CSV table of C-alpha atoms in Angstrom, one decimal:
chain,number,residue,atom,x,y,z
A,1,MET,CA,92.9,80.2,115.5
A,2,GLN,CA,92.8,83.8,116.2
A,3,THR,CA,92.9,84.8,112.6
A,4,LEU,CA,90.3,82.2,111.7
A,5,GLU,CA,88.0,83.9,114.1
A,6,LYS,CA,88.9,87.2,112.3
A,7,ALA,CA,87.9,85.7,109.0
A,8,ASN,CA,84.6,84.5,110.5
A,9,THR,CA,84.0,87.9,111.9
A,10,ILE,CA,84.5,89.4,108.5
A,11,ILE,CA,82.2,86.9,106.9
A,12,ASN,CA,79.6,87.5,109.5
A,13,THR,CA,80.0,91.3,109.1
A,14,ILE,CA,79.5,91.0,105.3
A,15,LYS,CA,76.3,88.9,105.9
A,16,ASN,CA,75.1,91.3,108.6
A,17,ASN,CA,75.6,94.3,106.3
A,18,ILE,CA,73.6,92.5,103.6
A,19,GLU,CA,70.8,91.6,106.1
A,20,LYS,CA,70.5,95.2,107.0
A,21,MET,CA,69.7,95.9,103.3
A,22,GLY,CA,67.1,93.1,103.4
A,23,ARG,CA,67.8,91.7,99.9
A,24,GLN,CA,70.2,89.7,97.9
A,25,LEU,CA,72.9,91.8,96.3
A,26,ARG,CA,74.0,91.6,92.7
A,27,ILE,CA,77.7,92.0,92.5
A,28,ILE,CA,79.6,91.9,89.2
A,29,GLU,CA,83.2,90.8,89.2
A,30,VAL,CA,84.7,92.4,86.1
A,31,CYS,CA,87.8,90.2,85.8
A,32,GLY,CA,87.7,86.5,84.9
A,33,THR,CA,90.5,85.7,87.4
A,34,HIS,CA,88.1,87.0,90.1
A,35,THR,CA,85.4,84.7,88.8
A,36,VAL,CA,87.8,81.7,89.2
A,37,SER,CA,88.8,82.8,92.7
A,38,ILE,CA,85.2,83.2,93.8
A,39,TYR,CA,84.2,79.8,92.6
A,40,ARG,CA,87.4,78.0,93.5
A,41,ASN,CA,87.1,79.3,97.1
A,42,GLY,CA,83.4,78.5,97.3
A,43,PHE,CA,82.3,82.1,98.0
A,44,HIS,CA,79.2,81.5,95.7
A,45,THR,CA,78.0,78.9,98.2
A,46,LEU,CA,79.3,80.7,101.3
A,47,PHE,CA,77.3,83.7,100.4
A,48,LYS,CA,74.3,81.9,98.8
A,49,GLY,CA,71.2,83.9,99.3
A,50,TYR,CA,73.3,87.0,100.1
A,51,ILE,CA,75.2,87.7,97.0
A,52,ASP,CA,74.5,86.8,93.4
A,53,PHE,CA,77.9,87.0,91.6
A,54,ILE,CA,77.7,88.1,88.0
A,55,SER,CA,80.7,87.5,85.7
A,56,GLY,CA,81.7,90.5,83.6
A,57,PRO,CA,83.4,91.1,80.3
A,58,GLY,CA,87.0,91.3,81.7
A,59,CYS,CA,88.3,88.1,80.3
A,60,PRO,CA,90.2,89.0,77.1
A,61,VAL,CA,89.8,85.6,75.6
A,62,CYS,CA,86.0,85.5,76.2
A,63,VAL,CA,85.4,88.8,74.4
A,64,THR,CA,87.5,87.9,71.4
A,65,HIS,CA,85.6,87.6,68.2
A,66,GLU,CA,85.8,84.3,66.3
A,67,GLY,CA,86.6,86.4,63.2
A,68,TYR,CA,89.9,87.3,64.8
A,69,ILE,CA,90.7,83.6,65.1
A,70,ASP,CA,89.8,83.0,61.4
A,71,ASN,CA,92.1,85.9,60.4
A,72,LEU,CA,95.0,84.3,62.3
A,73,ILE,CA,94.4,81.0,60.6
A,74,GLU,CA,94.2,82.7,57.2
A,75,LEU,CA,97.6,84.3,57.9
A,76,ALA,CA,99.1,81.0,59.0
A,77,LYS,CA,98.0,79.6,55.7
A,78,MET,CA,99.9,82.4,54.0
A,79,ASN,CA,103.0,81.0,55.6
A,80,TYR,CA,103.3,83.4,58.5
A,81,THR,CA,104.2,82.0,61.9
A,82,ILE,CA,101.6,83.0,64.5
A,83,TYR,CA,102.7,83.6,68.1
A,84,THR,CA,99.9,83.4,70.6
A,85,PHE,CA,99.2,83.0,74.3
A,86,GLY,CA,98.1,79.5,75.0
A,87,ASP,CA,94.6,80.4,76.1
A,88,LEU,CA,93.6,81.5,72.6
A,89,MET,CA,94.4,78.1,71.1
A,90,LYS,CA,91.0,76.4,71.7
A,91,VAL,CA,88.7,79.3,70.9
A,92,PRO,CA,86.5,78.2,68.0
A,93,GLY,CA,86.8,80.1,64.8
A,94,LYS,CA,84.2,79.6,62.0
A,95,SER,CA,85.6,76.2,61.0
A,96,MET,CA,88.3,75.5,63.4
A,97,SER,CA,90.5,76.7,66.3
A,98,LEU,CA,94.1,77.6,66.3
A,99,ALA,CA,94.9,74.3,67.9
A,100,GLU,CA,93.1,72.4,65.1
A,101,ALA,CA,94.9,74.5,62.5
A,102,LYS,CA,98.2,73.7,64.2
A,103,SER,CA,97.4,70.0,64.1
A,104,ASN,CA,96.7,70.4,60.4
A,105,GLY,CA,100.2,71.8,59.9
A,106,ALA,CA,99.8,75.5,60.3
A,107,LYS,CA,102.8,77.3,61.9
A,108,ILE,CA,101.3,78.4,65.2
A,109,LYS,CA,103.5,78.7,68.3
A,110,ILE,CA,102.5,79.4,71.9
A,111,MET,CA,104.3,82.2,73.6
A,112,TYR,CA,104.6,82.8,77.3
A,113,SER,CA,105.8,86.3,76.9
A,114,PRO,CA,105.7,88.5,73.8
A,115,VAL,CA,109.0,90.1,74.8
A,116,ASP,CA,110.7,86.7,74.9
A,117,ALA,CA,109.0,85.7,71.7
A,118,VAL,CA,110.5,88.7,69.8
A,119,GLU,CA,114.0,87.9,71.2
A,120,ASN,CA,113.8,84.3,69.8
A,121,ILE,CA,112.2,84.8,66.4
A,122,ALA,CA,114.5,83.6,63.6
A,123,GLU,CA,115.6,86.0,61.0
A,124,ASP,CA,114.1,84.0,58.2
A,125,GLU,CA,110.7,83.6,59.9
A,126,GLU,CA,107.8,85.9,59.0
A,127,ALA,CA,106.2,86.2,62.4
A,128,ILE,CA,102.9,87.6,63.5
A,129,ILE,CA,102.3,88.2,67.2
A,130,ALA,CA,98.6,87.8,68.3
A,131,ALA,CA,98.2,90.8,70.6
A,132,VAL,CA,95.2,90.1,72.8
A,133,GLY,CA,94.6,91.4,76.2
A,134,PHE,CA,93.5,94.3,78.4
A,135,GLU,CA,95.8,97.1,79.8
A,136,THR,CA,97.5,94.5,82.0
A,137,THR,CA,99.0,92.9,79.0
A,138,VAL,CA,99.4,95.9,76.6
A,139,PRO,CA,102.7,97.1,78.2
A,140,ALA,CA,104.3,93.7,77.4
A,141,PHE,CA,103.3,94.2,73.7
A,142,ALA,CA,104.7,97.7,73.9
A,143,LEU,CA,108.0,96.4,75.2
A,144,SER,CA,108.1,93.7,72.5
A,145,LEU,CA,107.6,96.4,69.8
A,146,GLU,CA,110.3,98.5,71.3
A,147,LYS,CA,112.6,95.4,71.0
A,148,VAL,CA,111.5,95.0,67.4
A,149,LEU,CA,112.6,98.6,66.7
A,150,GLU,CA,115.8,98.3,68.6
A,151,LYS,CA,116.8,95.1,66.7
A,152,ASP,CA,115.4,96.7,63.4
A,153,LEU,CA,113.4,93.5,62.7
A,154,LYS,CA,111.5,93.6,59.5
A,155,ASN,CA,109.9,90.2,59.8
A,156,VAL,CA,107.7,90.8,62.9
A,157,LYS,CA,104.2,92.2,62.8
A,158,PHE,CA,101.4,92.5,65.4
A,159,ALA,CA,97.8,91.5,64.9
A,160,CYS,CA,96.2,93.8,67.5
A,161,GLU,CA,92.9,92.8,69.2
A,162,LEU,CA,93.7,94.7,72.4
A,163,LYS,CA,91.0,96.0,74.6
A,164,THR,CA,90.5,98.8,77.1
A,165,ILE,CA,88.4,98.3,80.2
A,166,ASP,CA,86.8,101.7,80.7
A,167,GLN,CA,84.6,101.8,77.5
A,168,PRO,CA,83.0,98.3,77.8
A,169,LEU,CA,82.4,98.9,81.5
A,170,LYS,CA,80.6,102.2,80.7
A,171,VAL,CA,78.5,100.4,78.1
A,172,LEU,CA,77.7,97.5,80.4
A,173,LEU,CA,76.7,99.7,83.3
A,174,LYS,CA,74.7,102.1,81.1
A,175,ASP,CA,72.8,99.7,78.9
A,176,HIS,CA,73.1,96.2,80.0
A,177,ILE,CA,73.1,95.5,83.6
A,178,LYS,CA,71.8,96.6,87.0
A,179,VAL,CA,74.1,95.8,89.9
A,180,ASP,CA,74.7,96.8,93.5
A,181,GLY,CA,78.4,96.8,93.3
A,182,LEU,CA,81.5,96.1,91.3
A,183,ILE,CA,84.7,94.1,92.1
A,184,LEU,CA,87.2,95.9,89.8
A,185,PRO,CA,90.1,94.1,88.1
A,186,GLY,CA,93.3,94.3,90.3
A,187,HIS,CA,95.8,93.7,87.5
A,188,VAL,CA,94.3,96.2,85.1
A,189,ALA,CA,94.3,98.6,88.0
A,190,THR,CA,98.0,97.9,88.7
A,191,ILE,CA,98.6,99.6,85.4
A,192,LEU,CA,95.9,102.2,85.3
A,193,GLY,CA,95.8,103.0,89.1
A,194,VAL,CA,92.8,103.8,91.2
A,195,ASP,CA,92.5,107.0,89.1
A,196,GLY,CA,91.9,104.9,86.0
A,197,PHE,CA,88.6,103.7,87.5
A,198,LYS,CA,87.3,107.0,88.9
A,199,PHE,CA,84.8,107.1,86.0
A,200,VAL,CA,82.8,104.3,87.8
A,201,GLU,CA,81.8,106.9,90.4
A,202,GLU,CA,79.7,108.7,87.9
A,203,PHE,CA,77.4,105.7,87.7
A,204,GLU,CA,76.8,105.9,91.5
A,205,ILE,CA,77.6,102.3,92.0
A,206,PRO,CA,80.0,101.3,94.9
A,207,SER,CA,83.1,99.6,93.7
A,208,VAL,CA,86.3,98.1,95.0
A,209,ILE,CA,89.7,97.2,93.4
A,210,SER,CA,90.5,93.7,94.6
A,211,GLY,CA,93.4,91.3,94.7
A,212,PHE,CA,92.8,87.6,93.8
A,213,GLU,CA,93.5,85.6,97.0
A,214,LYS,CA,90.6,84.5,99.1
A,215,TYR,CA,91.4,86.9,101.8
A,216,ASP,CA,91.6,89.7,99.2
A,217,ILE,CA,88.0,88.8,98.0
A,218,LEU,CA,86.7,88.7,101.6
A,219,LEU,CA,88.2,92.1,102.5
A,220,SER,CA,86.9,93.5,99.2
A,221,LEU,CA,83.4,92.2,99.9
A,222,LEU,CA,83.5,93.7,103.4
A,223,SER,CA,84.6,97.1,101.9
A,224,LEU,CA,82.0,96.8,99.2
A,225,THR,CA,79.0,96.0,101.4
A,226,GLN,CA,80.0,98.9,103.7
A,227,SER,CA,80.1,101.2,100.7
A,228,ILE,CA,76.7,100.0,99.6
A,229,LEU,CA,75.2,100.5,103.1
A,230,ASP,CA,76.7,104.0,103.2
A,231,ASN,CA,75.8,104.9,99.6
A,232,ASP,CA,79.5,105.6,99.2
A,233,PHE,CA,80.4,105.7,95.5
A,234,THR,CA,84.2,106.3,96.0
A,235,VAL,CA,86.3,103.7,94.3
A,236,LYS,CA,88.0,101.8,97.1
A,237,ASN,CA,91.3,100.1,96.9
A,238,GLU,CA,91.7,96.7,98.7
A,239,TYR,CA,94.8,95.7,96.7
A,240,LYS,CA,97.1,98.4,98.1
A,241,ARG,CA,100.1,96.2,98.2
A,242,VAL,CA,100.2,96.4,94.4
A,243,VAL,CA,97.8,99.1,93.1
A,244,LYS,CA,98.8,102.8,93.5
A,245,LYS,CA,96.6,105.8,93.1
A,246,GLU,CA,98.3,106.8,89.8
A,247,GLY,CA,99.1,103.2,88.7
A,248,ASN,CA,102.3,102.3,86.9
A,249,THR,CA,103.3,105.5,85.2
A,250,VAL,CA,106.2,103.9,83.3
A,251,ALA,CA,103.8,101.3,81.9
A,252,LYS,CA,101.2,104.0,81.0
A,253,ARG,CA,103.8,106.0,79.1
A,254,TYR,CA,104.8,102.8,77.1
A,255,ILE,CA,101.1,102.3,76.2
A,256,GLU,CA,100.8,105.9,75.1
A,257,ARG,CA,104.0,105.9,73.1
A,258,PHE,CA,102.9,103.0,70.9
A,259,PHE,CA,99.1,102.7,71.0
A,260,GLU,CA,96.1,104.8,70.4
A,261,ARG,CA,92.4,104.2,70.9
A,262,THR,CA,90.3,102.5,68.3
A,263,ASP,CA,86.8,101.0,68.1
A,264,ALA,CA,86.7,97.4,69.1
A,265,TYR,CA,84.3,94.5,69.0
A,266,PHE,CA,83.4,92.8,72.3
A,267,ARG,CA,81.7,89.5,72.2
A,268,GLY,CA,78.5,90.1,74.1
A,269,LEU,CA,78.6,93.9,73.9
A,270,GLY,CA,79.2,94.4,70.2
A,271,LEU,CA,81.2,97.2,68.6
A,272,ILE,CA,82.4,99.7,71.3
A,273,GLU,CA,83.6,103.1,70.4
A,274,GLY,CA,87.2,103.6,71.8
A,275,GLY,CA,87.0,100.1,73.3
A,276,GLY,CA,90.3,98.9,71.9
A,277,LEU,CA,93.9,99.9,71.1
A,278,ARG,CA,95.8,99.8,67.8
A,279,LEU,CA,99.3,100.7,66.9
A,280,LYS,CA,99.8,104.4,66.2
A,281,SER,CA,100.1,105.4,62.6
A,282,GLU,CA,103.9,105.8,62.7
A,283,TYR,CA,104.1,102.1,63.6
A,284,SER,CA,101.5,100.9,61.2
A,285,SER,CA,104.1,99.1,59.1
A,286,PHE,CA,104.3,96.7,62.1
A,287,SER,CA,100.5,96.1,62.2
A,288,VAL,CA,98.5,93.5,60.4
A,289,GLN,CA,95.2,94.7,58.9
A,290,LEU,CA,92.4,92.4,60.1
A,291,LYS,CA,89.1,92.1,58.4
A,292,TYR,CA,86.1,90.2,59.6
A,293,ASP,CA,82.4,90.5,59.8
A,294,TYR,CA,81.4,91.3,63.4
A,295,GLU,CA,77.9,89.9,63.1
A,296,SER,CA,78.8,86.4,62.1
A,297,PHE,CA,78.7,83.8,64.8
A,298,SER,CA,79.1,80.2,63.7
A,299,ASN,CA,77.3,78.7,66.6
A,300,SER,CA,74.1,80.6,67.2
A,301,ALA,CA,73.1,78.3,70.1
A,302,CYS,CA,76.1,79.5,72.1
A,303,ARG,CA,74.9,82.0,74.7
A,304,CYS,CA,78.3,83.5,75.6
A,305,ALA,CA,77.0,87.0,74.8
A,306,ASP,CA,74.2,86.7,77.4
A,307,VAL,CA,76.5,85.2,80.0
A,308,LEU,CA,79.0,88.1,79.5
A,309,THR,CA,76.3,90.6,80.1
A,310,GLY,CA,74.8,89.0,83.2
A,311,LYS,CA,71.6,88.0,81.5
A,312,LEU,CA,72.2,84.3,81.8
A,313,LYS,CA,74.0,82.0,84.2
A,314,PRO,CA,76.3,79.5,82.4
A,315,PHE,CA,74.1,76.5,83.4
A,316,GLU,CA,71.1,78.1,81.8
A,317,CYS,CA,72.8,77.9,78.3
A,318,PRO,CA,71.4,74.9,76.5
A,319,LEU,CA,74.9,73.8,75.4
A,320,PHE,CA,76.4,73.9,78.9
A,321,GLU,CA,77.8,70.6,80.1
A,322,LYS,CA,76.0,68.8,77.3
A,323,VAL,CA,78.0,69.5,74.2
A,324,CYS,CA,80.0,72.4,75.6
A,325,THR,CA,82.8,71.4,78.0
A,326,PRO,CA,86.4,72.6,78.5
A,327,GLN,CA,87.4,69.6,76.3
A,328,THR,CA,84.9,70.5,73.6
A,329,PRO,CA,84.2,74.3,74.0
A,330,LYS,CA,81.6,75.9,71.8
A,331,GLY,CA,82.2,79.4,73.0
A,332,ALA,CA,85.1,81.4,74.4
A,333,CYS,CA,83.6,81.5,77.9
A,334,MET,CA,84.2,77.8,78.2
A,335,VAL,CA,87.6,77.9,76.5
A,336,SER,CA,89.4,80.3,78.8
A,337,GLN,CA,90.5,79.2,82.3
A,338,GLU,CA,89.1,82.6,83.3
A,339,GLY,CA,85.8,82.2,81.6
A,340,SER,CA,82.7,82.0,83.7
A,341,CYS,CA,81.3,78.9,81.9
A,342,ASN,CA,84.7,77.2,82.5
A,343,ALA,CA,84.7,78.3,86.2
A,344,TYR,CA,81.1,77.0,86.7
A,345,PHE,CA,82.0,73.7,85.0
A,346,ARG,CA,85.1,73.1,87.1
A,347,PHE,CA,84.0,74.3,90.5
A,348,GLY,CA,80.3,73.2,90.3
A,349,LYS,CA,77.7,73.6,93.0
A,350,TRP,CA,76.1,76.3,91.0
A,351,LYS,CA,72.5,75.2,91.2
B,1,MET,CA,96.0,85.4,80.4
B,2,CYS,CA,95.7,88.0,83.1
B,3,LEU,CA,97.2,85.9,85.8
B,4,GLY,CA,100.1,87.4,87.7
B,5,TYR,CA,102.4,85.9,90.2
B,6,PRO,CA,104.6,87.4,92.9
B,7,ALA,CA,108.4,86.7,92.7
B,8,LYS,CA,111.5,87.9,94.6
B,9,VAL,CA,114.4,89.6,92.8
B,10,ILE,CA,117.6,87.7,93.3
B,11,GLU,CA,119.8,89.4,90.6
B,12,ILE,CA,119.5,92.4,88.5
B,13,LEU,CA,121.2,91.9,85.2
B,14,GLU,CA,123.6,94.3,83.8
B,15,ASP,CA,121.4,96.4,81.5
B,16,GLY,CA,118.9,96.9,84.3
B,17,LYS,CA,116.1,95.8,82.0
B,18,LYS,CA,116.1,92.3,83.2
B,19,ALA,CA,116.2,90.5,86.5
B,20,ILE,CA,116.4,86.9,87.7
B,21,VAL,CA,113.5,86.3,90.1
B,22,ASP,CA,112.6,83.4,92.4
B,23,TYR,CA,109.0,82.1,92.4
B,24,LEU,CA,108.5,79.2,94.7
B,25,GLY,CA,112.1,78.1,94.1
B,26,LEU,CA,111.8,78.4,90.3
B,27,LYS,CA,114.3,80.9,88.8
B,28,LYS,CA,113.2,82.9,85.9
B,29,THR,CA,114.5,85.9,83.9
B,30,VAL,CA,111.9,88.6,83.6
B,31,ASN,CA,111.7,92.0,82.0
B,32,VAL,CA,111.8,94.8,84.6
B,33,SER,CA,111.7,97.9,82.3
B,34,LEU,CA,108.5,99.1,83.9
B,35,ILE,CA,109.9,99.1,87.5
B,36,LYS,CA,111.5,102.2,89.0
B,37,GLU,CA,114.3,101.9,91.6
B,38,LEU,CA,114.5,98.2,91.7
B,39,ALA,CA,116.7,96.4,94.3
B,40,VAL,CA,117.7,92.8,95.0
B,41,GLY,CA,115.2,91.5,97.5
B,42,ASP,CA,112.2,93.4,96.2
B,43,TYR,CA,109.1,91.5,95.4
B,44,LEU,CA,107.5,92.0,92.0
B,45,LEU,CA,104.2,91.1,90.4
B,46,ILE,CA,105.0,89.3,87.1
B,47,HIS,CA,102.7,89.1,84.2
B,48,SER,CA,103.5,87.7,80.7
B,49,GLY,CA,107.2,87.7,81.5
B,50,VAL,CA,107.1,91.3,82.5
B,51,ALA,CA,107.2,92.8,86.0
B,52,ILE,CA,104.2,95.2,86.2
B,53,GLU,CA,104.6,96.5,89.7
B,54,LYS,CA,106.6,96.2,92.9
B,55,ILE,CA,104.7,94.6,95.8
B,56,ASP,CA,104.6,96.8,98.9
B,57,GLU,CA,106.0,94.4,101.5
B,58,LYS,CA,104.4,96.2,104.5
B,59,GLU,CA,101.0,96.0,102.9
B,60,ALA,CA,101.5,92.4,102.0
B,61,GLU,CA,102.6,91.6,105.5
B,62,LYS,CA,99.5,93.2,106.9
B,63,ILE,CA,97.3,90.9,104.9
B,64,GLU,CA,99.5,87.8,105.5
B,65,LYS,CA,99.4,88.5,109.3
B,66,LEU,CA,95.7,88.9,109.2
B,67,PHE,CA,94.9,85.8,107.3
B,68,GLY,CA,98.0,83.6,107.2
B,69,GLU,CA,96.5,81.1,109.7
B,70,VAL,CA,93.3,80.9,107.7
B,71,ARG,CA,95.2,79.5,104.7
B,72,ASN,CA,96.9,76.9,107.0
B,73,ALA,CA,93.7,76.0,108.7
B,74,ASN,CA,91.9,75.4,105.4
B,75,SER,CA,94.7,73.6,103.4
């Protein structure tokens, strides 16, 4: 029981720190996996009245535009085989999701790993890999392109909708949201390192890189509340077992070798300068040109955009739980297992 | 999509770009191109079939030691 007492001590210290400030803290967890961990472990109720947790734009599925889905479906109709991660399957496009297109006969295959997918693509298959994700996932796409080059495959292309974390965070902190502290994404930081998040310090908001287990979250909240008390804006690292100061340098070199910055559309934040990655021009023959209208949303009642910018809690959306459920999602925040609407729906006790 | 899981290296395959790892008794082949100085017995963080970093065992043990009993008490 000694360690249980330690946990209680940490919880009490976090609460005491906040009591010293005399107000409820607004803390944003940038990554969807943190959102899930916070709600699954009941931290939103444990710290009720102490911390208001806001879900940020760090779930790649949630910030993907419906137009990207429509483009993939169009390509599938042109007899390409689309390889995608499973969590993109239910995201609604204008008229249907990839899952519905698949049930209508479109050639859409779920991949677990883009590297494995490339190894197993048949010679006579015209394949398009749906490249979606933040820096955590980009190295896997870089490795898969390397394999395409090694094997001299002419039948594999990439539909890039890759995102970077720094630019949207800057936009969010500058224009959209006022928070007391940030829980930074541990797996993006695994690639980028603590150094990759030093830019947060310029905003003079305390932050901590966190792992995803419940004890990781507790230690991160302890660190964060102490930073807030001390007006300490240094990025703290509470995921030291994985995250290094410089990150994974091999992975970063892979990203730099194949990708370059481009503007990217984020659901909720709009078009962000330098917010995405595309294949470098020397690899453009492996890239699919995507075209869609950023402004068009098929379901104007969906409030994903407001949820992703902390303006609205999921249960305040008129569609939440009524017509929008994980079985019948109307927006990407309900589709993804890492989406805040999905986490609220599954783990409840939000009111 | 951004989920990662820890797994132990049980065999490094010949080209050094792949390894067989054990995750809760499940054996999987993963890409280890991004990991420097890999050895059998190392723990890795796996994401999308790719090892994205080694897990520092000493740091992991510190956390486990601190909170291991909490997990048992709550499960």
